[in-house]
């Protein structure tokens, strides 16, 4: 699975790293696991490192839209703070931007795009 989780105890933050080609099922699992981690750790800060992401659901626009539409099913807190290191791959960057736009329009909290891990 190209999605890995780790808890940064000193920063009270969950780090999520995704690379390669990520499917909708993997994103759905990532959302579910993220909510579980909030319950387990109490951490509501996330750093999502997508710099090595190559595609999201093979770039299929409708599938990405559907994934964004289903964001609320995860019951992800609107109060979570998320810093995102965007993909280096231009196509993957567009896919992630589209997904986030749909998610935000469906009630997702604020996402901050950052350029470096230190900035996150």
PDB file of C-alpha atoms in Angstrom:
ATOM      1  CA  UNK A   1       0.000   0.000   0.000  1.00  0.00           C
ATOM      2  CA  UNK A   2       1.479   3.337  -0.966  1.00  0.00           C
ATOM      3  CA  UNK A   3       0.049   5.162   2.105  1.00  0.00           C
ATOM      4  CA  UNK A   4       1.960   5.141   5.390  1.00  0.00           C
ATOM      5  CA  UNK A   5       1.054   6.637   8.767  1.00  0.00           C
ATOM      6  CA  UNK A   6       3.230   7.710  11.652  1.00  0.00           C
ATOM      7  CA  UNK A   7       2.616   9.683  14.816  1.00  0.00           C
ATOM      8  CA  UNK A   8       4.943  12.582  15.510  1.00  0.00           C
ATOM      9  CA  UNK A   9       4.510  12.537  19.274  1.00  0.00           C
ATOM     10  CA  UNK A  10       6.600  15.653  19.943  1.00  0.00           C
ATOM     11  CA  UNK A  11       4.465  17.696  17.518  1.00  0.00           C
ATOM     12  CA  UNK A  12       1.147  15.987  18.368  1.00  0.00           C
ATOM     13  CA  UNK A  13       0.720  15.421  14.649  1.00  0.00           C
ATOM     14  CA  UNK A  14      -0.095  12.504  12.396  1.00  0.00           C
ATOM     15  CA  UNK A  15       2.124  12.215   9.313  1.00  0.00           C
ATOM     16  CA  UNK A  16       0.564  10.585   6.264  1.00  0.00           C
ATOM     17  CA  UNK A  17       2.801   9.800   3.292  1.00  0.00           C
ATOM     18  CA  UNK A  18       1.426   8.648  -0.051  1.00  0.00           C
ATOM     19  CA  UNK A  19       3.381   7.787  -3.156  1.00  0.00           C
ATOM     20  CA  UNK A  20       2.922   6.087  -6.468  1.00  0.00           C
ATOM     21  CA  UNK A  21      -0.546   5.414  -7.825  1.00  0.00           C
ATOM     22  CA  UNK A  22      -3.245   5.636  -5.153  1.00  0.00           C
ATOM     23  CA  UNK A  23      -6.705   4.161  -5.636  1.00  0.00           C
ATOM     24  CA  UNK A  24     -10.037   5.421  -4.321  1.00  0.00           C
ATOM     25  CA  UNK A  25     -10.218   2.403  -2.006  1.00  0.00           C
ATOM     26  CA  UNK A  26      -6.851   3.341  -0.499  1.00  0.00           C
ATOM     27  CA  UNK A  27      -7.993   6.941   0.044  1.00  0.00           C
ATOM     28  CA  UNK A  28     -11.167   5.673   1.707  1.00  0.00           C
ATOM     29  CA  UNK A  29      -9.061   3.449   3.992  1.00  0.00           C
ATOM     30  CA  UNK A  30      -6.755   6.394   4.695  1.00  0.00           C
ATOM     31  CA  UNK A  31      -9.720   8.522   5.786  1.00  0.00           C
ATOM     32  CA  UNK A  32     -11.055   5.758   8.038  1.00  0.00           C
ATOM     33  CA  UNK A  33      -7.651   5.173   9.594  1.00  0.00           C
ATOM     34  CA  UNK A  34      -7.114   8.928  10.093  1.00  0.00           C
ATOM     35  CA  UNK A  35     -10.339   9.192  12.096  1.00  0.00           C
ATOM     36  CA  UNK A  36      -9.296   6.153  14.155  1.00  0.00           C
ATOM     37  CA  UNK A  37      -5.926   7.786  14.869  1.00  0.00           C
ATOM     38  CA  UNK A  38      -7.617  10.958  16.106  1.00  0.00           C
ATOM     39  CA  UNK A  39      -9.642   8.815  18.509  1.00  0.00           C
ATOM     40  CA  UNK A  40      -6.544   6.879  19.644  1.00  0.00           C
ATOM     41  CA  UNK A  41      -4.033   9.734  19.940  1.00  0.00           C
ATOM     42  CA  UNK A  42      -6.139  12.849  20.366  1.00  0.00           C
ATOM     43  CA  UNK A  43      -4.024  14.461  17.635  1.00  0.00           C
ATOM     44  CA  UNK A  44      -6.010  16.652  15.249  1.00  0.00           C
ATOM     45  CA  UNK A  45      -3.033  17.993  13.310  1.00  0.00           C
ATOM     46  CA  UNK A  46      -2.049  16.245  10.092  1.00  0.00           C
ATOM     47  CA  UNK A  47       0.826  16.575   7.665  1.00  0.00           C
ATOM     48  CA  UNK A  48       0.067  14.890   4.349  1.00  0.00           C
ATOM     49  CA  UNK A  49       3.141  14.384   2.184  1.00  0.00           C
ATOM     50  CA  UNK A  50       2.083  13.792  -1.412  1.00  0.00           C
ATOM     51  CA  UNK A  51       5.302  14.870  -3.131  1.00  0.00           C
ATOM     52  CA  UNK A  52       5.879  11.423  -4.640  1.00  0.00           C
ATOM     53  CA  UNK A  53       2.264  10.782  -5.639  1.00  0.00           C
ATOM     54  CA  UNK A  54       1.993   9.876  -9.322  1.00  0.00           C
ATOM     55  CA  UNK A  55      -1.777   9.598  -9.729  1.00  0.00           C
ATOM     56  CA  UNK A  56      -5.020   9.534  -7.858  1.00  0.00           C
ATOM     57  CA  UNK A  57      -7.491   6.916  -9.086  1.00  0.00           C
ATOM     58  CA  UNK A  58      -5.545   6.781 -12.383  1.00  0.00           C
ATOM     59  CA  UNK A  59      -6.583  10.371 -13.104  1.00  0.00           C
ATOM     60  CA  UNK A  60     -10.238   9.489 -13.760  1.00  0.00           C
ATOM     61  CA  UNK A  61     -12.071  12.757 -13.122  1.00  0.00           C
ATOM     62  CA  UNK A  62     -15.455  11.236 -12.283  1.00  0.00           C
ATOM     63  CA  UNK A  63     -13.896   8.770  -9.821  1.00  0.00           C
ATOM     64  CA  UNK A  64     -12.005  11.617  -8.123  1.00  0.00           C
ATOM     65  CA  UNK A  65     -15.200  13.680  -7.965  1.00  0.00           C
ATOM     66  CA  UNK A  66     -17.064  10.737  -6.426  1.00  0.00           C
ATOM     67  CA  UNK A  67     -14.282  10.291  -3.885  1.00  0.00           C
ATOM     68  CA  UNK A  68     -14.613  13.950  -2.902  1.00  0.00           C
ATOM     69  CA  UNK A  69     -18.397  13.617  -2.706  1.00  0.00           C
ATOM     70  CA  UNK A  70     -18.017  10.755  -0.232  1.00  0.00           C
ATOM     71  CA  UNK A  71     -15.674  12.668   2.076  1.00  0.00           C
ATOM     72  CA  UNK A  72     -18.315  13.224   4.752  1.00  0.00           C
ATOM     73  CA  UNK A  73     -18.816   9.457   5.108  1.00  0.00           C
ATOM     74  CA  UNK A  74     -15.500   9.308   6.993  1.00  0.00           C
ATOM     75  CA  UNK A  75     -16.772  11.666   9.739  1.00  0.00           C
ATOM     76  CA  UNK A  76     -13.488  13.555   9.629  1.00  0.00           C
ATOM     77  CA  UNK A  77     -13.597  16.494  12.046  1.00  0.00           C
ATOM     78  CA  UNK A  78     -13.983  19.926  10.525  1.00  0.00           C
ATOM     79  CA  UNK A  79     -11.627  21.125  13.284  1.00  0.00           C
ATOM     80  CA  UNK A  80      -8.673  19.061  12.066  1.00  0.00           C
ATOM     81  CA  UNK A  81      -5.681  21.035  10.824  1.00  0.00           C
ATOM     82  CA  UNK A  82      -4.140  19.665   7.646  1.00  0.00           C
ATOM     83  CA  UNK A  83      -0.913  20.799   5.992  1.00  0.00           C
ATOM     84  CA  UNK A  84      -0.322  19.282   2.558  1.00  0.00           C
ATOM     85  CA  UNK A  85       2.914  18.953   0.633  1.00  0.00           C
ATOM     86  CA  UNK A  86       1.558  18.777  -2.908  1.00  0.00           C
ATOM     87  CA  UNK A  87       2.693  16.305  -5.584  1.00  0.00           C
ATOM     88  CA  UNK A  88       5.716  17.160  -7.708  1.00  0.00           C
ATOM     89  CA  UNK A  89       3.967  15.496 -10.660  1.00  0.00           C
ATOM     90  CA  UNK A  90       1.821  18.204 -12.377  1.00  0.00           C
ATOM     91  CA  UNK A  91      -1.013  15.809 -13.314  1.00  0.00           C
ATOM     92  CA  UNK A  92      -1.187  14.394  -9.790  1.00  0.00           C
ATOM     93  CA  UNK A  93      -1.172  17.941  -8.389  1.00  0.00           C
ATOM     94  CA  UNK A  94      -4.230  18.821 -10.501  1.00  0.00           C
ATOM     95  CA  UNK A  95      -5.991  15.647  -9.364  1.00  0.00           C
ATOM     96  CA  UNK A  96      -5.354  16.433  -5.689  1.00  0.00           C
ATOM     97  CA  UNK A  97      -6.434  20.068  -6.103  1.00  0.00           C
ATOM     98  CA  UNK A  98      -9.695  18.894  -7.691  1.00  0.00           C
ATOM     99  CA  UNK A  99     -10.295  16.345  -4.925  1.00  0.00           C
ATOM    100  CA  UNK A 100      -9.691  18.946  -2.227  1.00  0.00           C
ATOM    101  CA  UNK A 101     -12.012  21.445  -3.910  1.00  0.00           C
ATOM    102  CA  UNK A 102     -14.839  18.907  -3.900  1.00  0.00           C
ATOM    103  CA  UNK A 103     -14.089  17.913  -0.286  1.00  0.00           C
ATOM    104  CA  UNK A 104     -14.073  21.525   0.923  1.00  0.00           C
ATOM    105  CA  UNK A 105     -17.368  22.138  -0.860  1.00  0.00           C
ATOM    106  CA  UNK A 106     -18.763  19.136   1.049  1.00  0.00           C
ATOM    107  CA  UNK A 107     -17.736  20.396   4.487  1.00  0.00           C
ATOM    108  CA  UNK A 108     -14.070  19.537   4.885  1.00  0.00           C
ATOM    109  CA  UNK A 109     -12.086  21.885   7.092  1.00  0.00           C
ATOM    110  CA  UNK A 110      -9.314  24.121   5.871  1.00  0.00           C
ATOM    111  CA  UNK A 111      -6.328  22.673   4.053  1.00  0.00           C
ATOM    112  CA  UNK A 112      -3.029  24.540   4.061  1.00  0.00           C
ATOM    113  CA  UNK A 113      -0.681  23.939   1.159  1.00  0.00           C
ATOM    114  CA  UNK A 114       2.973  24.168   2.167  1.00  0.00           C
ATOM    115  CA  UNK A 115       6.224  23.949   0.269  1.00  0.00           C
ATOM    116  CA  UNK A 116       8.449  22.252   2.851  1.00  0.00           C
ATOM    117  CA  UNK A 117       8.158  19.793   5.702  1.00  0.00           C
ATOM    118  CA  UNK A 118       9.442  22.458   8.118  1.00  0.00           C
ATOM    119  CA  UNK A 119       6.720  24.856   6.973  1.00  0.00           C
ATOM    120  CA  UNK A 120       4.113  22.171   7.681  1.00  0.00           C
TER     121      UNK A 120
END
